[in-house]
Coordinates of C-alpha atoms in Angstrom, one line a residue:
M1 CA 102.0 92.5 82.8
L2 CA 100.7 91.6 86.2
K3 CA 101.7 95.1 87.3
K4 CA 99.0 96.4 84.9
I5 CA 96.4 94.1 86.4
L6 CA 97.2 95.3 89.9
S7 CA 97.8 99.0 89.2
V8 CA 94.4 99.8 90.7
F9 CA 95.9 98.9 94.2
A10 CA 98.5 101.7 93.8
L11 CA 95.7 104.1 93.2
F12 CA 94.0 103.1 96.3
A13 CA 97.2 103.6 98.3
I14 CA 96.9 107.3 97.7
T15 CA 93.1 107.7 97.4
T16 CA 90.9 107.1 100.4
A17 CA 87.2 106.7 100.9
V18 CA 85.6 110.2 101.2
Y19 CA 82.6 111.0 103.3
A20 CA 83.0 114.7 103.6
G21 CA 85.8 117.1 102.7
G22 CA 88.5 117.0 100.1
P23 CA 89.8 113.9 98.3
E24 CA 92.2 113.1 101.1
N25 CA 90.8 115.2 104.0
K26 CA 88.1 114.3 106.5
T27 CA 85.8 116.9 107.9
N28 CA 83.1 114.7 109.6
H29 CA 85.0 114.2 112.9
S30 CA 82.0 114.0 115.2
P31 CA 78.3 113.0 115.4
G32 CA 77.5 116.7 115.9
Y33 CA 78.7 117.4 112.4
S34 CA 76.2 114.9 111.0
R35 CA 73.3 117.0 112.3
M36 CA 74.8 120.5 112.0
P37 CA 77.7 120.6 109.5
A38 CA 78.4 124.4 109.9
K39 CA 80.9 123.8 112.6
N40 CA 83.6 126.4 111.8
T41 CA 82.3 128.8 114.5
E42 CA 81.5 126.1 117.1
C43 CA 82.3 127.4 120.6
R44 CA 79.8 125.6 122.9
K45 CA 80.6 121.9 122.4
T46 CA 83.6 119.7 122.7
D47 CA 84.0 119.0 119.0
A48 CA 85.0 122.7 118.6
M49 CA 88.5 121.4 119.1
F50 CA 88.5 119.8 115.6
Y51 CA 86.7 122.6 113.7
N52 CA 87.5 125.8 115.6
P53 CA 90.1 125.2 118.3
A54 CA 90.1 128.8 119.3
G55 CA 86.4 128.5 120.1
T56 CA 87.0 126.1 123.0
A57 CA 88.0 129.1 125.2
F58 CA 84.4 130.3 125.0
M59 CA 82.9 127.1 126.3
E60 CA 81.3 126.8 129.7
E61 CA 83.7 126.3 132.5
G62 CA 84.3 122.8 133.6
L63 CA 85.6 119.4 132.4
H64 CA 83.7 118.1 129.4
F65 CA 84.0 114.5 128.0
S66 CA 82.5 113.3 124.7
L67 CA 82.4 109.9 123.0
G68 CA 80.7 109.0 119.7
N69 CA 80.5 106.8 116.6
Q70 CA 79.3 107.1 113.0
F71 CA 77.7 104.3 111.1
V72 CA 78.3 104.6 107.3
Y73 CA 76.6 102.8 104.4
K74 CA 78.4 103.4 101.2
K75 CA 77.8 102.0 97.7
Y76 CA 80.3 102.6 94.8
T77 CA 79.5 101.6 91.3
N78 CA 81.4 101.3 88.0
E79 CA 79.3 101.0 84.8
F80 CA 81.5 99.6 82.0
D81 CA 80.8 97.7 78.8
G82 CA 77.2 97.1 79.7
K83 CA 77.9 95.7 83.2
T84 CA 77.8 97.2 86.6
Y85 CA 80.5 96.4 89.2
K86 CA 79.8 97.5 92.8
T87 CA 81.0 97.5 96.4
D88 CA 78.6 98.2 99.3
L89 CA 80.8 97.4 102.3
P90 CA 79.5 99.4 105.4
T91 CA 81.6 101.0 108.0
Y92 CA 80.5 100.2 111.6
L93 CA 83.4 101.7 113.5
Y94 CA 84.1 105.4 113.0
P95 CA 84.8 106.7 116.5
N96 CA 85.6 110.0 118.1
M97 CA 86.5 111.2 121.6
E98 CA 87.1 114.7 123.1
L99 CA 88.1 116.0 126.5
V100 CA 88.0 119.7 127.1
W101 CA 88.9 121.5 130.4
V102 CA 87.8 125.2 130.6
K103 CA 89.0 127.5 133.4
D104 CA 88.5 131.3 133.5
K105 CA 89.6 132.4 130.0
S106 CA 91.6 129.4 128.9
A107 CA 90.9 125.9 127.7
I108 CA 93.0 122.7 127.3
F109 CA 91.8 120.0 125.1
T110 CA 92.7 116.6 123.6
G111 CA 90.8 114.3 121.4
F112 CA 90.7 111.4 118.9
S113 CA 89.1 111.1 115.5
L114 CA 89.7 109.9 111.9
F115 CA 91.6 112.4 109.7
S116 CA 91.5 110.4 106.4
G117 CA 90.1 107.1 105.1
G118 CA 88.0 105.3 107.6
G119 CA 86.6 102.5 105.6
G120 CA 87.1 99.7 103.2
V121 CA 85.9 98.6 99.7
E122 CA 85.1 95.0 98.6
W123 CA 84.8 94.6 94.9
K124 CA 83.6 90.9 94.8
H125 CA 83.9 90.6 91.1
G126 CA 86.6 93.3 90.4
S127 CA 86.2 96.9 89.4
A128 CA 86.4 98.5 85.9
E129 CA 90.1 99.0 86.5
T130 CA 90.9 95.3 87.0
I131 CA 88.6 94.2 84.2
K132 CA 90.2 96.6 81.8
A133 CA 93.7 95.6 82.9
L134 CA 92.9 91.9 82.4
R135 CA 91.7 92.7 78.9
D136 CA 95.0 94.5 78.1
V137 CA 97.1 91.6 79.4
A138 CA 94.9 89.1 77.5
A139 CA 95.5 91.1 74.3
Q140 CA 99.2 91.2 74.8
T141 CA 99.7 87.5 75.7
G142 CA 97.0 86.0 73.5
V143 CA 95.4 84.3 76.6
A144 CA 91.8 85.2 76.0
S145 CA 90.6 83.3 79.1
L146 CA 92.0 86.0 81.3
T147 CA 89.2 88.3 80.3
S148 CA 86.6 86.1 82.1
M149 CA 88.7 85.2 85.2
D150 CA 86.6 85.9 88.3
H151 CA 88.5 87.8 91.0
S152 CA 88.0 90.1 93.9
L153 CA 89.6 93.2 95.3
E154 CA 89.6 94.4 98.9
C155 CA 91.2 97.6 100.2
F156 CA 91.1 99.3 103.6
S157 CA 92.6 102.7 104.6
V158 CA 92.4 104.8 107.7
V159 CA 94.4 107.5 109.4
Y160 CA 93.6 107.9 113.1
G161 CA 94.6 111.1 114.8
N162 CA 95.1 112.7 118.2
M163 CA 94.7 116.5 118.5
T164 CA 95.9 118.2 121.7
G165 CA 96.0 121.9 122.3
I166 CA 95.2 125.1 124.2
S167 CA 93.2 128.3 123.7
H168 CA 92.9 131.6 125.5
Q169 CA 90.6 134.7 125.4
F170 CA 91.8 138.2 125.0
W171 CA 90.4 141.7 124.6
D172 CA 87.7 141.4 127.2
G173 CA 86.3 138.2 125.8
K174 CA 86.0 139.4 122.2
L175 CA 89.0 137.5 120.8
S176 CA 90.4 134.0 121.3
V177 CA 93.4 132.2 119.8
G178 CA 93.9 128.4 119.8
A179 CA 96.7 126.2 118.8
A180 CA 97.0 122.4 118.6
A181 CA 99.4 119.6 117.7
K182 CA 98.3 116.5 115.8
L183 CA 99.7 113.0 116.0
L184 CA 98.6 110.5 113.3
Y185 CA 98.7 106.8 112.8
G186 CA 97.9 105.3 109.4
Y187 CA 97.0 101.7 108.4
K188 CA 96.3 100.3 104.9
T189 CA 95.7 96.9 103.4
I190 CA 95.4 95.8 99.8
T191 CA 94.3 92.2 98.8
A192 CA 93.5 90.7 95.4
E193 CA 92.2 87.1 95.1
A194 CA 91.4 84.9 92.2
A195 CA 88.0 83.2 92.7
E196 CA 89.6 79.8 91.7
T197 CA 93.2 78.6 91.4
P198 CA 94.5 79.7 88.0
T199 CA 95.1 76.8 85.6
G200 CA 96.4 76.3 82.1
A201 CA 97.3 79.4 80.2
N202 CA 96.1 81.6 83.1
A203 CA 98.6 80.0 85.4
M204 CA 101.4 80.7 83.0
V205 CA 100.7 84.4 83.4
L206 CA 99.4 84.6 87.0
G207 CA 101.0 81.6 88.7
T208 CA 98.9 79.1 90.7
D209 CA 98.4 81.0 93.9
T210 CA 94.9 82.5 94.3
T211 CA 96.3 85.4 96.3
L212 CA 97.6 87.8 93.7
A213 CA 98.7 90.5 96.1
D214 CA 98.6 90.8 99.9
I215 CA 100.0 94.1 101.2
Q216 CA 99.9 95.9 104.6
M217 CA 101.5 99.1 105.6
N218 CA 101.4 101.4 108.6
G219 CA 103.0 104.6 109.7
W220 CA 103.1 107.8 111.7
G221 CA 102.8 111.5 111.0
A222 CA 102.4 114.9 112.7
G223 CA 101.0 118.3 112.1
A224 CA 99.5 121.4 113.7
A225 CA 96.5 123.7 113.7
L226 CA 96.1 127.4 114.5
G227 CA 92.8 129.3 114.9
V228 CA 91.4 132.7 115.7
H229 CA 87.8 133.4 116.9
F230 CA 86.4 136.9 117.0
K231 CA 83.1 137.9 118.8
P232 CA 82.3 141.5 117.8
T233 CA 79.1 141.2 119.9
P234 CA 77.8 138.2 122.0
R235 CA 75.5 137.3 119.1
W236 CA 78.1 137.1 116.4
D237 CA 81.0 134.7 115.7
I238 CA 83.7 134.9 113.1
A239 CA 86.4 132.3 113.0
V240 CA 89.4 131.3 110.8
T241 CA 91.5 128.1 111.3
Y242 CA 94.6 126.9 109.5
N243 CA 95.4 123.1 109.5
S244 CA 98.9 122.3 108.3
Q245 CA 99.7 119.7 105.7
L246 CA 100.0 116.3 107.2
E247 CA 102.4 113.6 106.0
V248 CA 102.2 110.0 107.2
Y249 CA 105.4 108.0 106.7
Y250 CA 104.4 104.4 105.9
E251 CA 106.4 101.2 106.2
Y252 CA 105.4 98.0 104.4
T253 CA 104.9 95.4 107.2
K254 CA 103.6 92.7 104.8
F255 CA 104.4 92.4 101.1
S256 CA 103.5 89.0 99.6
G257 CA 101.9 87.5 96.5
K258 CA 103.3 87.1 93.0
G259 CA 102.1 90.5 92.0
A260 CA 103.3 92.5 94.9
S261 CA 106.8 93.3 93.7
L262 CA 105.4 94.1 90.2
L263 CA 102.8 96.4 91.8
I264 CA 105.3 98.5 93.6
P265 CA 108.9 97.5 92.5
E266 CA 110.5 99.3 95.5
G267 CA 107.9 98.2 97.9
E268 CA 109.3 95.2 99.7
K269 CA 108.8 94.5 103.4
G270 CA 110.6 97.1 105.5
E271 CA 110.6 99.7 102.7
H272 CA 109.0 103.1 103.3
D273 CA 106.5 105.3 101.5
N274 CA 104.6 108.5 102.4
Y275 CA 101.0 109.8 102.1
I276 CA 100.1 113.5 102.2
I277 CA 96.9 115.0 103.6
P278 CA 96.7 118.6 102.2
A279 CA 96.7 121.7 104.3
T280 CA 93.3 123.5 104.8
V281 CA 92.0 126.9 105.7
T282 CA 88.5 127.2 107.1
F283 CA 86.3 130.2 107.5
G284 CA 83.0 130.5 109.4
I285 CA 80.4 133.1 110.5
G286 CA 77.6 132.5 112.9
W287 CA 74.7 134.6 114.2
R288 CA 72.3 134.2 117.1
P289 CA 69.3 136.5 116.2
I290 CA 67.4 135.2 119.2
E291 CA 68.7 133.0 122.0
P292 CA 67.1 129.7 120.8
L293 CA 68.2 130.1 117.2
Y294 CA 71.7 129.9 115.8
L295 CA 72.5 130.3 112.1
A296 CA 76.0 129.5 110.6
A297 CA 77.8 129.1 107.3
G298 CA 81.4 128.4 106.4
C299 CA 83.9 127.5 103.7
D300 CA 86.8 125.0 103.8
I301 CA 89.6 125.2 101.2
F302 CA 91.9 122.1 100.6
F303 CA 95.3 122.8 99.0
N304 CA 95.6 119.7 96.9
R305 CA 98.0 121.2 94.3
I306 CA 100.6 122.2 97.0
A307 CA 100.4 118.7 98.3
G308 CA 101.4 117.4 94.8
Y309 CA 98.2 115.7 93.7
D310 CA 97.0 115.6 90.1
Y311 CA 93.8 117.6 90.7
K312 CA 92.8 121.1 91.5
D313 CA 92.3 122.6 95.0
S314 CA 88.9 121.6 96.4
F315 CA 86.5 123.4 98.6
E316 CA 83.5 122.7 100.8
I317 CA 80.6 125.2 101.5
N318 CA 78.6 124.4 104.6
F319 CA 75.5 125.9 106.2
G320 CA 73.2 125.1 109.1
A321 CA 70.6 126.1 111.6
E322 CA 70.0 125.0 115.2
Y323 CA 66.9 125.7 117.3
K324 CA 66.4 125.0 121.0
I325 CA 62.8 123.9 121.5
N326 CA 63.1 123.6 125.3
D327 CA 65.5 122.5 128.0
I328 CA 65.5 118.9 126.6
F329 CA 65.4 119.1 122.8
T330 CA 67.4 121.1 120.3
V331 CA 66.9 120.4 116.6
S332 CA 69.1 121.2 113.7
A333 CA 69.4 120.9 109.9
G334 CA 71.9 121.9 107.3
G335 CA 74.0 120.7 104.4
F336 CA 77.3 121.1 102.5
Y337 CA 78.5 121.2 98.9
C338 CA 81.9 119.7 98.0
N339 CA 83.8 120.5 94.9
I340 CA 86.4 117.8 94.9
G341 CA 88.7 119.4 92.3
S342 CA 89.3 116.2 90.2
N343 CA 86.9 116.8 87.3
Q344 CA 88.5 116.6 83.9
R345 CA 91.9 115.7 85.3
E346 CA 93.7 112.9 83.4
N347 CA 94.8 111.1 86.6
G348 CA 92.6 112.9 89.1
N349 CA 90.2 110.0 89.7
N350 CA 90.0 106.2 89.8
Y351 CA 87.4 103.4 89.6
T352 CA 88.1 101.7 92.9
S353 CA 87.3 104.6 95.2
P354 CA 85.8 107.4 93.1
V355 CA 86.1 111.0 94.1
L356 CA 83.1 113.1 93.0
D357 CA 81.5 116.4 93.6
S358 CA 78.6 116.1 96.0
M359 CA 75.8 117.7 97.9
S360 CA 74.9 116.5 101.4
Y361 CA 71.8 116.9 103.5
C362 CA 72.0 116.8 107.3
G363 CA 69.7 116.8 110.3
G364 CA 69.2 115.6 113.8
C365 CA 68.8 116.6 117.4
E366 CA 70.5 117.1 120.7
V367 CA 68.7 115.5 123.7
H368 CA 69.5 116.7 127.3
F369 CA 68.9 114.0 129.9
T370 CA 70.3 116.1 132.7
D371 CA 72.1 119.4 133.1
K372 CA 75.4 117.4 132.7
L373 CA 74.5 114.7 130.2
Y374 CA 73.3 115.1 126.6
A375 CA 73.3 113.1 123.4
D376 CA 73.8 114.1 119.7
I377 CA 71.9 112.1 117.1
G378 CA 72.5 112.9 113.5
F379 CA 71.9 111.7 110.0
F380 CA 73.1 112.7 106.5
Y381 CA 72.7 111.6 103.0
T382 CA 75.3 112.5 100.3
Q383 CA 74.2 112.9 96.7
Y384 CA 77.2 112.4 94.4
F385 CA 77.3 113.7 90.8
D386 CA 78.3 110.8 88.6
E387 CA 81.1 111.3 86.1
T388 CA 82.4 109.4 83.1
F389 CA 86.1 108.8 83.6
H390 CA 88.0 107.1 80.7
D391 CA 84.8 105.6 79.3
V392 CA 83.6 104.3 82.7
K393 CA 80.6 105.8 84.5
I394 CA 81.5 106.1 88.2
N395 CA 79.2 106.9 91.0
K396 CA 78.6 106.4 94.7
K397 CA 76.0 106.9 97.5
I398 CA 76.6 107.4 101.2
F399 CA 74.1 107.3 104.1
E400 CA 75.3 108.0 107.6
G401 CA 73.8 107.8 111.1
A402 CA 75.7 109.0 114.2
V403 CA 75.3 109.1 117.9
G404 CA 77.4 110.7 120.6
L405 CA 77.3 111.4 124.4
T406 CA 78.7 114.3 126.3
Y407 CA 79.1 114.5 130.0
K408 CA 80.2 117.4 132.1
L409 CA 82.2 115.9 134.9
F410 CA 82.3 119.2 136.9

């Protein structure tokens, strides 16, 4: 019975907070993406390593170092039976780092970002999933007081990743090829707490410990990326990148609380589980009609079905424009549409961390302090399209601000 109450946690174990990209994949790896999301043809800045690794070979010669962070406000809501349940826990630490060395026609790069997850949720009075589960158990046991038991749910999930690779130009500077290896580290926590110590009939069902479940898990994974960048003329860019499926092999490092073994029967401390981030193919085209102006558009496809998830393949369409006003300021704007692939799927969504189609609006600027030092400042707002999933209206909102610094050491 308690397994039903806590089944929401199992859903969170495979569903992460989404800011941009597919249900499992992250595409907002850098502050530059926040102000100009059409990054699939990027070939002037260090974050090209994440979006277009082949493009790093076209960067200016030298050693480039970038460091940044994104600040995310997110609000998820469940509307169920005349009440609204919500979580609005912000994410303050969403870092990235890149180091790119370019010499002659080659580049070597390494960097760090978040490849999935990247945040937590805190449902202070439960979500629709836990409320419905409590009602089911109350009906089965005859303990009506369970339906009014105040409780909370906290979950956190992140997959950190290092990406290291190389790229090289061919064909008189018209073509480049890049390849990279990825090393991932994942960390997740799931905690459920009763607001007060269960007593009476409630205690007979739940026990007398306020901690219903306390689970932690971490693990490692690996993958690769391969890209091609074609410049038919100096003003045009065409790029394609393939990112392999990533699999993080988790180990339970903490597994306590009366409901933990009921939540995941095989999930005792020391046991293993795995989490899959689907493979992607990205396409991009960019055009510089005049030197100060760059226009770009792209498409990302996420192969969810091959990864075994119960939703369709998802895709993202991005577009953007960047204009250099003078030697100090460059402004940009753009957006992206995400079709998440989960609509109308029986098990393709959940209440704790909803996955929804969305439209995002981005903008910001690049500020050059010197010839070697500049900053990226970006903002975006994501408008999600609410959905009714098993008689619960689910929705969320995300606002993000980001800042990054890049320094050319030589």
